[in-house]
JSON list of C-alpha atoms in Angstrom, two decimals:
[
{"chain": "U", "resi": 1, "resn": "UNK", "atom": "CA", "xyz": [0.00, 0.00, 0.00]},
{"chain": "U", "resi": 2, "resn": "UNK", "atom": "CA", "xyz": [1.43, 3.46, -0.89]},
{"chain": "U", "resi": 3, "resn": "UNK", "atom": "CA", "xyz": [2.58, 5.55, 2.04]},
{"chain": "U", "resi": 4, "resn": "UNK", "atom": "CA", "xyz": [2.85, 8.93, 0.27]},
{"chain": "U", "resi": 5, "resn": "UNK", "atom": "CA", "xyz": [1.00, 11.57, 2.27]},
{"chain": "U", "resi": 6, "resn": "UNK", "atom": "CA", "xyz": [2.27, 14.79, 0.67]},
{"chain": "U", "resi": 7, "resn": "UNK", "atom": "CA", "xyz": [2.57, 15.73, -2.99]},
{"chain": "U", "resi": 8, "resn": "UNK", "atom": "CA", "xyz": [6.10, 16.31, -4.19]},
{"chain": "U", "resi": 9, "resn": "UNK", "atom": "CA", "xyz": [6.72, 19.69, -5.76]},
{"chain": "U", "resi": 10, "resn": "UNK", "atom": "CA", "xyz": [4.83, 20.13, -9.04]},
{"chain": "U", "resi": 11, "resn": "UNK", "atom": "CA", "xyz": [4.18, 23.22, -11.20]},
{"chain": "U", "resi": 12, "resn": "UNK", "atom": "CA", "xyz": [1.61, 25.60, -9.75]},
{"chain": "U", "resi": 13, "resn": "UNK", "atom": "CA", "xyz": [-1.12, 24.89, -12.37]},
{"chain": "U", "resi": 14, "resn": "UNK", "atom": "CA", "xyz": [-1.13, 21.19, -11.44]},
{"chain": "U", "resi": 15, "resn": "UNK", "atom": "CA", "xyz": [-3.85, 20.13, -9.03]},
{"chain": "U", "resi": 16, "resn": "UNK", "atom": "CA", "xyz": [-2.95, 16.96, -7.12]},
{"chain": "U", "resi": 17, "resn": "UNK", "atom": "CA", "xyz": [-6.11, 15.04, -6.20]},
{"chain": "U", "resi": 18, "resn": "UNK", "atom": "CA", "xyz": [-6.81, 14.78, -2.47]},
{"chain": "U", "resi": 19, "resn": "UNK", "atom": "CA", "xyz": [-8.58, 11.72, -1.11]},
{"chain": "U", "resi": 20, "resn": "UNK", "atom": "CA", "xyz": [-12.26, 12.47, -0.59]},
{"chain": "U", "resi": 21, "resn": "UNK", "atom": "CA", "xyz": [-12.46, 9.95, 2.28]},
{"chain": "U", "resi": 22, "resn": "UNK", "atom": "CA", "xyz": [-9.64, 11.14, 4.56]},
{"chain": "U", "resi": 23, "resn": "UNK", "atom": "CA", "xyz": [-9.31, 14.66, 3.02]},
{"chain": "U", "resi": 24, "resn": "UNK", "atom": "CA", "xyz": [-5.58, 14.58, 3.77]},
{"chain": "U", "resi": 25, "resn": "UNK", "atom": "CA", "xyz": [-3.61, 12.21, 1.57]},
{"chain": "U", "resi": 26, "resn": "UNK", "atom": "CA", "xyz": [-3.14, 11.91, -2.17]},
{"chain": "U", "resi": 27, "resn": "UNK", "atom": "CA", "xyz": [-3.78, 9.03, -4.51]},
{"chain": "U", "resi": 28, "resn": "UNK", "atom": "CA", "xyz": [-0.71, 7.14, -5.75]},
{"chain": "U", "resi": 29, "resn": "UNK", "atom": "CA", "xyz": [-0.76, 4.83, -8.74]},
{"chain": "U", "resi": 30, "resn": "UNK", "atom": "CA", "xyz": [-0.86, 1.13, -7.88]},
{"chain": "U", "resi": 31, "resn": "UNK", "atom": "CA", "xyz": [0.14, -2.05, -9.69]},
{"chain": "U", "resi": 32, "resn": "UNK", "atom": "CA", "xyz": [-3.53, -2.79, -10.43]},
{"chain": "U", "resi": 33, "resn": "UNK", "atom": "CA", "xyz": [-3.94, 0.38, -12.50]},
{"chain": "U", "resi": 34, "resn": "UNK", "atom": "CA", "xyz": [-5.97, 2.11, -9.81]},
{"chain": "U", "resi": 35, "resn": "UNK", "atom": "CA", "xyz": [-4.91, 4.99, -7.57]},
{"chain": "U", "resi": 36, "resn": "UNK", "atom": "CA", "xyz": [-4.66, 4.21, -3.87]},
{"chain": "U", "resi": 37, "resn": "UNK", "atom": "CA", "xyz": [-4.72, 6.37, -0.76]},
{"chain": "U", "resi": 38, "resn": "UNK", "atom": "CA", "xyz": [-2.85, 5.31, 2.41]},
{"chain": "U", "resi": 39, "resn": "UNK", "atom": "CA", "xyz": [-6.22, 5.40, 4.20]},
{"chain": "U", "resi": 40, "resn": "UNK", "atom": "CA", "xyz": [-7.32, 2.40, 2.12]},
{"chain": "U", "resi": 41, "resn": "UNK", "atom": "CA", "xyz": [-9.59, 3.99, -0.48]},
{"chain": "U", "resi": 42, "resn": "UNK", "atom": "CA", "xyz": [-8.92, 3.59, -4.20]},
{"chain": "U", "resi": 43, "resn": "UNK", "atom": "CA", "xyz": [-10.26, 5.19, -7.36]},
{"chain": "U", "resi": 44, "resn": "UNK", "atom": "CA", "xyz": [-9.80, 5.14, -11.11]},
{"chain": "U", "resi": 45, "resn": "UNK", "atom": "CA", "xyz": [-9.61, 8.27, -13.29]},
{"chain": "U", "resi": 46, "resn": "UNK", "atom": "CA", "xyz": [-13.21, 7.58, -14.36]},
{"chain": "U", "resi": 47, "resn": "UNK", "atom": "CA", "xyz": [-14.26, 8.45, -10.81]},
{"chain": "U", "resi": 48, "resn": "UNK", "atom": "CA", "xyz": [-12.94, 11.99, -11.22]},
{"chain": "U", "resi": 49, "resn": "UNK", "atom": "CA", "xyz": [-15.33, 14.86, -11.82]},
{"chain": "U", "resi": 50, "resn": "UNK", "atom": "CA", "xyz": [-13.39, 17.42, -13.86]},
{"chain": "U", "resi": 51, "resn": "UNK", "atom": "CA", "xyz": [-14.32, 20.61, -15.66]},
{"chain": "U", "resi": 52, "resn": "UNK", "atom": "CA", "xyz": [-14.67, 20.24, -19.45]},
{"chain": "U", "resi": 53, "resn": "UNK", "atom": "CA", "xyz": [-11.43, 22.20, -19.91]},
{"chain": "U", "resi": 54, "resn": "UNK", "atom": "CA", "xyz": [-9.41, 19.92, -17.60]},
{"chain": "U", "resi": 55, "resn": "UNK", "atom": "CA", "xyz": [-7.79, 16.51, -18.00]},
{"chain": "U", "resi": 56, "resn": "UNK", "atom": "CA", "xyz": [-6.09, 14.13, -15.64]},
{"chain": "U", "resi": 57, "resn": "UNK", "atom": "CA", "xyz": [-2.49, 12.95, -15.55]},
{"chain": "U", "resi": 58, "resn": "UNK", "atom": "CA", "xyz": [0.17, 11.46, -13.29]},
{"chain": "U", "resi": 59, "resn": "UNK", "atom": "CA", "xyz": [2.92, 13.47, -11.62]},
{"chain": "U", "resi": 60, "resn": "UNK", "atom": "CA", "xyz": [6.57, 12.29, -11.74]},
{"chain": "U", "resi": 61, "resn": "UNK", "atom": "CA", "xyz": [6.00, 10.97, -8.21]},
{"chain": "U", "resi": 62, "resn": "UNK", "atom": "CA", "xyz": [3.10, 8.79, -9.41]},
{"chain": "U", "resi": 63, "resn": "UNK", "atom": "CA", "xyz": [0.28, 10.85, -7.93]},
{"chain": "U", "resi": 64, "resn": "UNK", "atom": "CA", "xyz": [-3.09, 11.40, -9.58]},
{"chain": "U", "resi": 65, "resn": "UNK", "atom": "CA", "xyz": [-3.45, 15.02, -10.72]},
{"chain": "U", "resi": 66, "resn": "UNK", "atom": "CA", "xyz": [-5.31, 17.27, -13.12]},
{"chain": "U", "resi": 67, "resn": "UNK", "atom": "CA", "xyz": [-4.42, 20.28, -15.25]},
{"chain": "U", "resi": 68, "resn": "UNK", "atom": "CA", "xyz": [-5.92, 22.49, -17.94]},
{"chain": "U", "resi": 69, "resn": "UNK", "atom": "CA", "xyz": [-6.19, 20.51, -21.17]},
{"chain": "U", "resi": 70, "resn": "UNK", "atom": "CA", "xyz": [-3.26, 21.37, -23.49]},
{"chain": "U", "resi": 71, "resn": "UNK", "atom": "CA", "xyz": [-5.55, 22.21, -26.42]},
{"chain": "U", "resi": 72, "resn": "UNK", "atom": "CA", "xyz": [-7.40, 24.72, -24.21]},
{"chain": "U", "resi": 73, "resn": "UNK", "atom": "CA", "xyz": [-4.19, 26.26, -22.87]},
{"chain": "U", "resi": 74, "resn": "UNK", "atom": "CA", "xyz": [-2.78, 26.55, -26.41]},
{"chain": "U", "resi": 75, "resn": "UNK", "atom": "CA", "xyz": [-5.89, 28.37, -27.58]},
{"chain": "U", "resi": 76, "resn": "UNK", "atom": "CA", "xyz": [-5.57, 30.83, -24.68]},
{"chain": "U", "resi": 77, "resn": "UNK", "atom": "CA", "xyz": [-1.88, 31.28, -25.50]},
{"chain": "U", "resi": 78, "resn": "UNK", "atom": "CA", "xyz": [-2.69, 32.16, -29.13]},
{"chain": "U", "resi": 79, "resn": "UNK", "atom": "CA", "xyz": [-5.48, 34.56, -28.17]},
{"chain": "U", "resi": 80, "resn": "UNK", "atom": "CA", "xyz": [-3.16, 36.37, -25.75]},
{"chain": "U", "resi": 81, "resn": "UNK", "atom": "CA", "xyz": [-0.36, 36.54, -28.34]},
{"chain": "U", "resi": 82, "resn": "UNK", "atom": "CA", "xyz": [-2.76, 38.05, -30.87]},
{"chain": "U", "resi": 83, "resn": "UNK", "atom": "CA", "xyz": [-3.48, 40.92, -28.49]},
{"chain": "U", "resi": 84, "resn": "UNK", "atom": "CA", "xyz": [0.18, 41.34, -27.53]},
{"chain": "U", "resi": 85, "resn": "UNK", "atom": "CA", "xyz": [1.21, 41.47, -31.19]},
{"chain": "U", "resi": 86, "resn": "UNK", "atom": "CA", "xyz": [-1.42, 44.13, -31.94]},
{"chain": "U", "resi": 87, "resn": "UNK", "atom": "CA", "xyz": [0.41, 47.46, -32.01]},
{"chain": "U", "resi": 88, "resn": "UNK", "atom": "CA", "xyz": [-2.83, 49.21, -31.14]},
{"chain": "U", "resi": 89, "resn": "UNK", "atom": "CA", "xyz": [-3.33, 47.33, -27.87]},
{"chain": "U", "resi": 90, "resn": "UNK", "atom": "CA", "xyz": [-2.45, 49.21, -24.71]},
{"chain": "U", "resi": 91, "resn": "UNK", "atom": "CA", "xyz": [-3.44, 49.79, -21.10]},
{"chain": "U", "resi": 92, "resn": "UNK", "atom": "CA", "xyz": [-5.69, 47.28, -19.35]},
{"chain": "U", "resi": 93, "resn": "UNK", "atom": "CA", "xyz": [-6.22, 45.20, -22.51]},
{"chain": "U", "resi": 94, "resn": "UNK", "atom": "CA", "xyz": [-2.49, 44.66, -22.92]},
{"chain": "U", "resi": 95, "resn": "UNK", "atom": "CA", "xyz": [-1.91, 43.96, -19.21]},
{"chain": "U", "resi": 96, "resn": "UNK", "atom": "CA", "xyz": [-4.70, 41.37, -19.24]},
{"chain": "U", "resi": 97, "resn": "UNK", "atom": "CA", "xyz": [-3.15, 39.72, -22.30]},
{"chain": "U", "resi": 98, "resn": "UNK", "atom": "CA", "xyz": [0.23, 39.59, -20.54]},
{"chain": "U", "resi": 99, "resn": "UNK", "atom": "CA", "xyz": [-1.34, 37.83, -17.55]},
{"chain": "U", "resi": 100, "resn": "UNK", "atom": "CA", "xyz": [-3.26, 35.39, -19.76]},
{"chain": "U", "resi": 101, "resn": "UNK", "atom": "CA", "xyz": [-0.12, 34.68, -21.80]},
{"chain": "U", "resi": 102, "resn": "UNK", "atom": "CA", "xyz": [1.90, 33.76, -18.70]},
{"chain": "U", "resi": 103, "resn": "UNK", "atom": "CA", "xyz": [-0.94, 31.62, -17.33]},
{"chain": "U", "resi": 104, "resn": "UNK", "atom": "CA", "xyz": [-1.33, 29.71, -20.60]},
{"chain": "U", "resi": 105, "resn": "UNK", "atom": "CA", "xyz": [2.42, 29.08, -20.80]},
{"chain": "U", "resi": 106, "resn": "UNK", "atom": "CA", "xyz": [2.44, 27.76, -17.22]},
{"chain": "U", "resi": 107, "resn": "UNK", "atom": "CA", "xyz": [-0.48, 25.46, -18.01]},
{"chain": "U", "resi": 108, "resn": "UNK", "atom": "CA", "xyz": [1.23, 24.06, -21.11]},
{"chain": "U", "resi": 109, "resn": "UNK", "atom": "CA", "xyz": [4.44, 23.48, -19.19]},
{"chain": "U", "resi": 110, "resn": "UNK", "atom": "CA", "xyz": [2.47, 21.78, -16.40]},
{"chain": "U", "resi": 111, "resn": "UNK", "atom": "CA", "xyz": [0.79, 19.48, -18.91]},
{"chain": "U", "resi": 112, "resn": "UNK", "atom": "CA", "xyz": [4.22, 18.54, -20.23]},
{"chain": "U", "resi": 113, "resn": "UNK", "atom": "CA", "xyz": [5.37, 17.82, -16.65]},
{"chain": "U", "resi": 114, "resn": "UNK", "atom": "CA", "xyz": [2.51, 15.32, -16.33]},
{"chain": "U", "resi": 115, "resn": "UNK", "atom": "CA", "xyz": [3.58, 13.62, -19.54]},
{"chain": "U", "resi": 116, "resn": "UNK", "atom": "CA", "xyz": [0.51, 14.73, -21.48]},
{"chain": "U", "resi": 117, "resn": "UNK", "atom": "CA", "xyz": [0.95, 15.02, -25.26]},
{"chain": "U", "resi": 118, "resn": "UNK", "atom": "CA", "xyz": [0.94, 18.61, -26.49]},
{"chain": "U", "resi": 119, "resn": "UNK", "atom": "CA", "xyz": [-0.69, 19.60, -29.79]},
{"chain": "U", "resi": 120, "resn": "UNK", "atom": "CA", "xyz": [1.68, 19.28, -32.75]},
{"chain": "U", "resi": 121, "resn": "UNK", "atom": "CA", "xyz": [1.74, 23.03, -33.36]},
{"chain": "U", "resi": 122, "resn": "UNK", "atom": "CA", "xyz": [2.69, 23.94, -29.78]},
{"chain": "U", "resi": 123, "resn": "UNK", "atom": "CA", "xyz": [5.72, 26.30, -29.83]},
{"chain": "U", "resi": 124, "resn": "UNK", "atom": "CA", "xyz": [8.88, 24.30, -29.12]},
{"chain": "U", "resi": 125, "resn": "UNK", "atom": "CA", "xyz": [10.17, 27.07, -26.84]},
{"chain": "U", "resi": 126, "resn": "UNK", "atom": "CA", "xyz": [7.61, 26.35, -24.13]},
{"chain": "U", "resi": 127, "resn": "UNK", "atom": "CA", "xyz": [9.33, 25.15, -20.98]},
{"chain": "U", "resi": 128, "resn": "UNK", "atom": "CA", "xyz": [12.84, 25.91, -22.30]},
{"chain": "U", "resi": 129, "resn": "UNK", "atom": "CA", "xyz": [15.27, 28.54, -21.09]},
{"chain": "U", "resi": 130, "resn": "UNK", "atom": "CA", "xyz": [17.49, 29.87, -23.86]},
{"chain": "U", "resi": 131, "resn": "UNK", "atom": "CA", "xyz": [20.89, 30.88, -22.56]},
{"chain": "U", "resi": 132, "resn": "UNK", "atom": "CA", "xyz": [23.50, 33.00, -24.28]},
{"chain": "U", "resi": 133, "resn": "UNK", "atom": "CA", "xyz": [26.29, 31.21, -22.39]},
{"chain": "U", "resi": 134, "resn": "UNK", "atom": "CA", "xyz": [29.92, 32.16, -21.87]},
{"chain": "U", "resi": 135, "resn": "UNK", "atom": "CA", "xyz": [32.38, 29.26, -21.90]},
{"chain": "U", "resi": 136, "resn": "UNK", "atom": "CA", "xyz": [35.62, 29.76, -19.99]},
{"chain": "U", "resi": 137, "resn": "UNK", "atom": "CA", "xyz": [39.03, 28.80, -21.46]},
{"chain": "U", "resi": 138, "resn": "UNK", "atom": "CA", "xyz": [39.05, 25.65, -19.30]},
{"chain": "U", "resi": 139, "resn": "UNK", "atom": "CA", "xyz": [35.69, 24.57, -20.73]},
{"chain": "U", "resi": 140, "resn": "UNK", "atom": "CA", "xyz": [33.61, 25.46, -17.67]},
{"chain": "U", "resi": 141, "resn": "UNK", "atom": "CA", "xyz": [30.44, 27.51, -17.63]},
{"chain": "U", "resi": 142, "resn": "UNK", "atom": "CA", "xyz": [31.07, 31.22, -17.11]},
{"chain": "U", "resi": 143, "resn": "UNK", "atom": "CA", "xyz": [27.57, 32.66, -16.84]},
{"chain": "U", "resi": 144, "resn": "UNK", "atom": "CA", "xyz": [25.23, 34.07, -19.42]},
{"chain": "U", "resi": 145, "resn": "UNK", "atom": "CA", "xyz": [22.03, 35.87, -20.33]},
{"chain": "U", "resi": 146, "resn": "UNK", "atom": "CA", "xyz": [18.75, 34.02, -19.89]},
{"chain": "U", "resi": 147, "resn": "UNK", "atom": "CA", "xyz": [15.55, 34.23, -21.94]},
{"chain": "U", "resi": 148, "resn": "UNK", "atom": "CA", "xyz": [12.33, 32.21, -21.75]},
{"chain": "U", "resi": 149, "resn": "UNK", "atom": "CA", "xyz": [8.78, 32.59, -23.03]},
{"chain": "U", "resi": 150, "resn": "UNK", "atom": "CA", "xyz": [6.78, 34.62, -20.52]},
{"chain": "U", "resi": 151, "resn": "UNK", "atom": "CA", "xyz": [9.73, 35.87, -18.46]},
{"chain": "U", "resi": 152, "resn": "UNK", "atom": "CA", "xyz": [10.15, 39.62, -18.02]},
{"chain": "U", "resi": 153, "resn": "UNK", "atom": "CA", "xyz": [11.93, 40.95, -21.10]},
{"chain": "U", "resi": 154, "resn": "UNK", "atom": "CA", "xyz": [12.96, 44.49, -21.96]},
{"chain": "U", "resi": 155, "resn": "UNK", "atom": "CA", "xyz": [13.71, 43.49, -25.56]},
{"chain": "U", "resi": 156, "resn": "UNK", "atom": "CA", "xyz": [10.04, 42.63, -26.18]},
{"chain": "U", "resi": 157, "resn": "UNK", "atom": "CA", "xyz": [8.80, 45.92, -24.72]},
{"chain": "U", "resi": 158, "resn": "UNK", "atom": "CA", "xyz": [8.54, 49.19, -26.68]},
{"chain": "U", "resi": 159, "resn": "UNK", "atom": "CA", "xyz": [11.66, 51.33, -26.41]},
{"chain": "U", "resi": 160, "resn": "UNK", "atom": "CA", "xyz": [11.49, 54.10, -23.82]},
{"chain": "U", "resi": 161, "resn": "UNK", "atom": "CA", "xyz": [13.38, 57.34, -24.50]},
{"chain": "U", "resi": 162, "resn": "UNK", "atom": "CA", "xyz": [14.46, 57.26, -20.85]},
{"chain": "U", "resi": 163, "resn": "UNK", "atom": "CA", "xyz": [16.47, 54.02, -20.30]},
{"chain": "U", "resi": 164, "resn": "UNK", "atom": "CA", "xyz": [15.89, 54.21, -16.55]},
{"chain": "U", "resi": 165, "resn": "UNK", "atom": "CA", "xyz": [12.15, 53.85, -17.17]},
{"chain": "U", "resi": 166, "resn": "UNK", "atom": "CA", "xyz": [12.31, 50.99, -19.67]},
{"chain": "U", "resi": 167, "resn": "UNK", "atom": "CA", "xyz": [9.41, 48.63, -19.12]},
{"chain": "U", "resi": 168, "resn": "UNK", "atom": "CA", "xyz": [9.42, 44.82, -19.34]},
{"chain": "U", "resi": 169, "resn": "UNK", "atom": "CA", "xyz": [6.95, 42.70, -21.29]},
{"chain": "U", "resi": 170, "resn": "UNK", "atom": "CA", "xyz": [6.55, 38.90, -21.29]},
{"chain": "U", "resi": 171, "resn": "UNK", "atom": "CA", "xyz": [9.18, 37.46, -23.62]},
{"chain": "U", "resi": 172, "resn": "UNK", "atom": "CA", "xyz": [7.92, 36.22, -27.00]},
{"chain": "U", "resi": 173, "resn": "UNK", "atom": "CA", "xyz": [11.17, 35.31, -28.79]},
{"chain": "U", "resi": 174, "resn": "UNK", "atom": "CA", "xyz": [13.68, 33.79, -26.34]},
{"chain": "U", "resi": 175, "resn": "UNK", "atom": "CA", "xyz": [15.56, 31.76, -28.92]},
{"chain": "U", "resi": 176, "resn": "UNK", "atom": "CA", "xyz": [16.03, 34.80, -31.16]},
{"chain": "U", "resi": 177, "resn": "UNK", "atom": "CA", "xyz": [17.21, 36.94, -28.23]},
{"chain": "U", "resi": 178, "resn": "UNK", "atom": "CA", "xyz": [19.79, 34.35, -27.18]},
{"chain": "U", "resi": 179, "resn": "UNK", "atom": "CA", "xyz": [21.22, 34.00, -30.68]},
{"chain": "U", "resi": 180, "resn": "UNK", "atom": "CA", "xyz": [21.28, 37.78, -31.18]},
{"chain": "U", "resi": 181, "resn": "UNK", "atom": "CA", "xyz": [23.22, 38.14, -27.94]},
{"chain": "U", "resi": 182, "resn": "UNK", "atom": "CA", "xyz": [25.76, 35.45, -28.84]},
{"chain": "U", "resi": 183, "resn": "UNK", "atom": "CA", "xyz": [26.22, 36.80, -32.37]},
{"chain": "U", "resi": 184, "resn": "UNK", "atom": "CA", "xyz": [26.78, 40.28, -30.94]},
{"chain": "U", "resi": 185, "resn": "UNK", "atom": "CA", "xyz": [29.41, 38.96, -28.55]},
{"chain": "U", "resi": 186, "resn": "UNK", "atom": "CA", "xyz": [31.16, 37.13, -31.36]},
{"chain": "U", "resi": 187, "resn": "UNK", "atom": "CA", "xyz": [31.24, 40.19, -33.61]},
{"chain": "U", "resi": 188, "resn": "UNK", "atom": "CA", "xyz": [32.75, 42.34, -30.87]},
{"chain": "U", "resi": 189, "resn": "UNK", "atom": "CA", "xyz": [35.02, 39.70, -29.33]},
{"chain": "U", "resi": 190, "resn": "UNK", "atom": "CA", "xyz": [38.70, 40.37, -28.81]},
{"chain": "U", "resi": 191, "resn": "UNK", "atom": "CA", "xyz": [40.52, 37.68, -30.76]},
{"chain": "U", "resi": 192, "resn": "UNK", "atom": "CA", "xyz": [43.02, 37.41, -27.90]},
{"chain": "U", "resi": 193, "resn": "UNK", "atom": "CA", "xyz": [40.24, 36.39, -25.50]},
{"chain": "U", "resi": 194, "resn": "UNK", "atom": "CA", "xyz": [40.05, 32.64, -24.98]},
{"chain": "U", "resi": 195, "resn": "UNK", "atom": "CA", "xyz": [36.41, 32.74, -23.87]},
{"chain": "U", "resi": 196, "resn": "UNK", "atom": "CA", "xyz": [33.80, 31.45, -26.30]},
{"chain": "U", "resi": 197, "resn": "UNK", "atom": "CA", "xyz": [30.00, 31.57, -26.35]},
{"chain": "U", "resi": 198, "resn": "UNK", "atom": "CA", "xyz": [27.12, 29.38, -27.45]},
{"chain": "U", "resi": 199, "resn": "UNK", "atom": "CA", "xyz": [23.37, 29.05, -27.07]},
{"chain": "U", "resi": 200, "resn": "UNK", "atom": "CA", "xyz": [22.07, 26.44, -24.62]},
{"chain": "U", "resi": 201, "resn": "UNK", "atom": "CA", "xyz": [18.40, 25.51, -24.29]},
{"chain": "U", "resi": 202, "resn": "UNK", "atom": "CA", "xyz": [17.66, 23.28, -21.27]},
{"chain": "U", "resi": 203, "resn": "UNK", "atom": "CA", "xyz": [14.19, 22.52, -19.99]},
{"chain": "U", "resi": 204, "resn": "UNK", "atom": "CA", "xyz": [13.97, 24.40, -16.69]},
{"chain": "U", "resi": 205, "resn": "UNK", "atom": "CA", "xyz": [11.14, 25.86, -14.60]},
{"chain": "U", "resi": 206, "resn": "UNK", "atom": "CA", "xyz": [13.12, 28.74, -13.13]},
{"chain": "U", "resi": 207, "resn": "UNK", "atom": "CA", "xyz": [16.40, 30.67, -13.23]},
{"chain": "U", "resi": 208, "resn": "UNK", "atom": "CA", "xyz": [18.32, 28.73, -10.53]},
{"chain": "U", "resi": 209, "resn": "UNK", "atom": "CA", "xyz": [17.50, 25.41, -12.23]},
{"chain": "U", "resi": 210, "resn": "UNK", "atom": "CA", "xyz": [18.47, 26.85, -15.61]},
{"chain": "U", "resi": 211, "resn": "UNK", "atom": "CA", "xyz": [21.87, 27.90, -14.21]},
{"chain": "U", "resi": 212, "resn": "UNK", "atom": "CA", "xyz": [22.48, 24.44, -12.79]},
{"chain": "U", "resi": 213, "resn": "UNK", "atom": "CA", "xyz": [21.52, 22.69, -16.01]},
{"chain": "U", "resi": 214, "resn": "UNK", "atom": "CA", "xyz": [23.61, 25.09, -18.10]},
{"chain": "U", "resi": 215, "resn": "UNK", "atom": "CA", "xyz": [26.69, 24.23, -16.03]},
{"chain": "U", "resi": 216, "resn": "UNK", "atom": "CA", "xyz": [25.88, 20.51, -16.33]},
{"chain": "U", "resi": 217, "resn": "UNK", "atom": "CA", "xyz": [25.50, 20.75, -20.11]},
{"chain": "U", "resi": 218, "resn": "UNK", "atom": "CA", "xyz": [28.79, 22.59, -20.52]},
{"chain": "U", "resi": 219, "resn": "UNK", "atom": "CA", "xyz": [30.64, 20.16, -18.23]},
{"chain": "U", "resi": 220, "resn": "UNK", "atom": "CA", "xyz": [29.21, 17.18, -20.09]},
{"chain": "U", "resi": 221, "resn": "UNK", "atom": "CA", "xyz": [30.28, 18.58, -23.46]},
{"chain": "U", "resi": 222, "resn": "UNK", "atom": "CA", "xyz": [33.75, 19.42, -22.16]},
{"chain": "U", "resi": 223, "resn": "UNK", "atom": "CA", "xyz": [34.15, 15.88, -20.84]},
{"chain": "U", "resi": 224, "resn": "UNK", "atom": "CA", "xyz": [33.14, 14.44, -24.21]},
{"chain": "U", "resi": 225, "resn": "UNK", "atom": "CA", "xyz": [35.83, 16.40, -26.11]},
{"chain": "U", "resi": 226, "resn": "UNK", "atom": "CA", "xyz": [39.18, 14.55, -26.26]},
{"chain": "U", "resi": 227, "resn": "UNK", "atom": "CA", "xyz": [42.03, 16.42, -24.56]}
]
């Protein structure tokens, strides 16, 4: 019998199902295909009562959960992008689109975390952090600039004549920003400098995790290159 009583960390849009009998524990997948609670109750996904826009899935820890259906989240993402790309949008309308855009991205990333298939035309950037990374002479990671869909981005915001008052908008082109940064570094690089740069694109939910995975990627590549 499963003994899990608390849900391991999952993305915020994921709802982990709580046992209706004990109202404390969560359902963990069992060998019989059902989901079991430590209190002894068991259910199947057919027992769930979900909203039409939701679907069920299983967390990496094997717990029964639910999230906004990917097709619904993708539609919301596109609607928000349409407003954000409209040069005539401003004020409350634009702020509401920013919030909807970030929410839809989080929902799509949460669906991916549950292993749910995303629609074929889902942007490949969702869930990835694009890093314009500096590689030290010894092959180690030396830092970089980070871009991801939905993160605050001054490049995606209209230019302000006063740099100190430059606003940030949710990022819409992280891959392009990372490559532009690296190409700019390469054009202005001192040929005597042994540092190099490249674009990395790990799946990561936040900045600290992206930093860790960037360092791991660089170390792995350095180890694979013969001395």
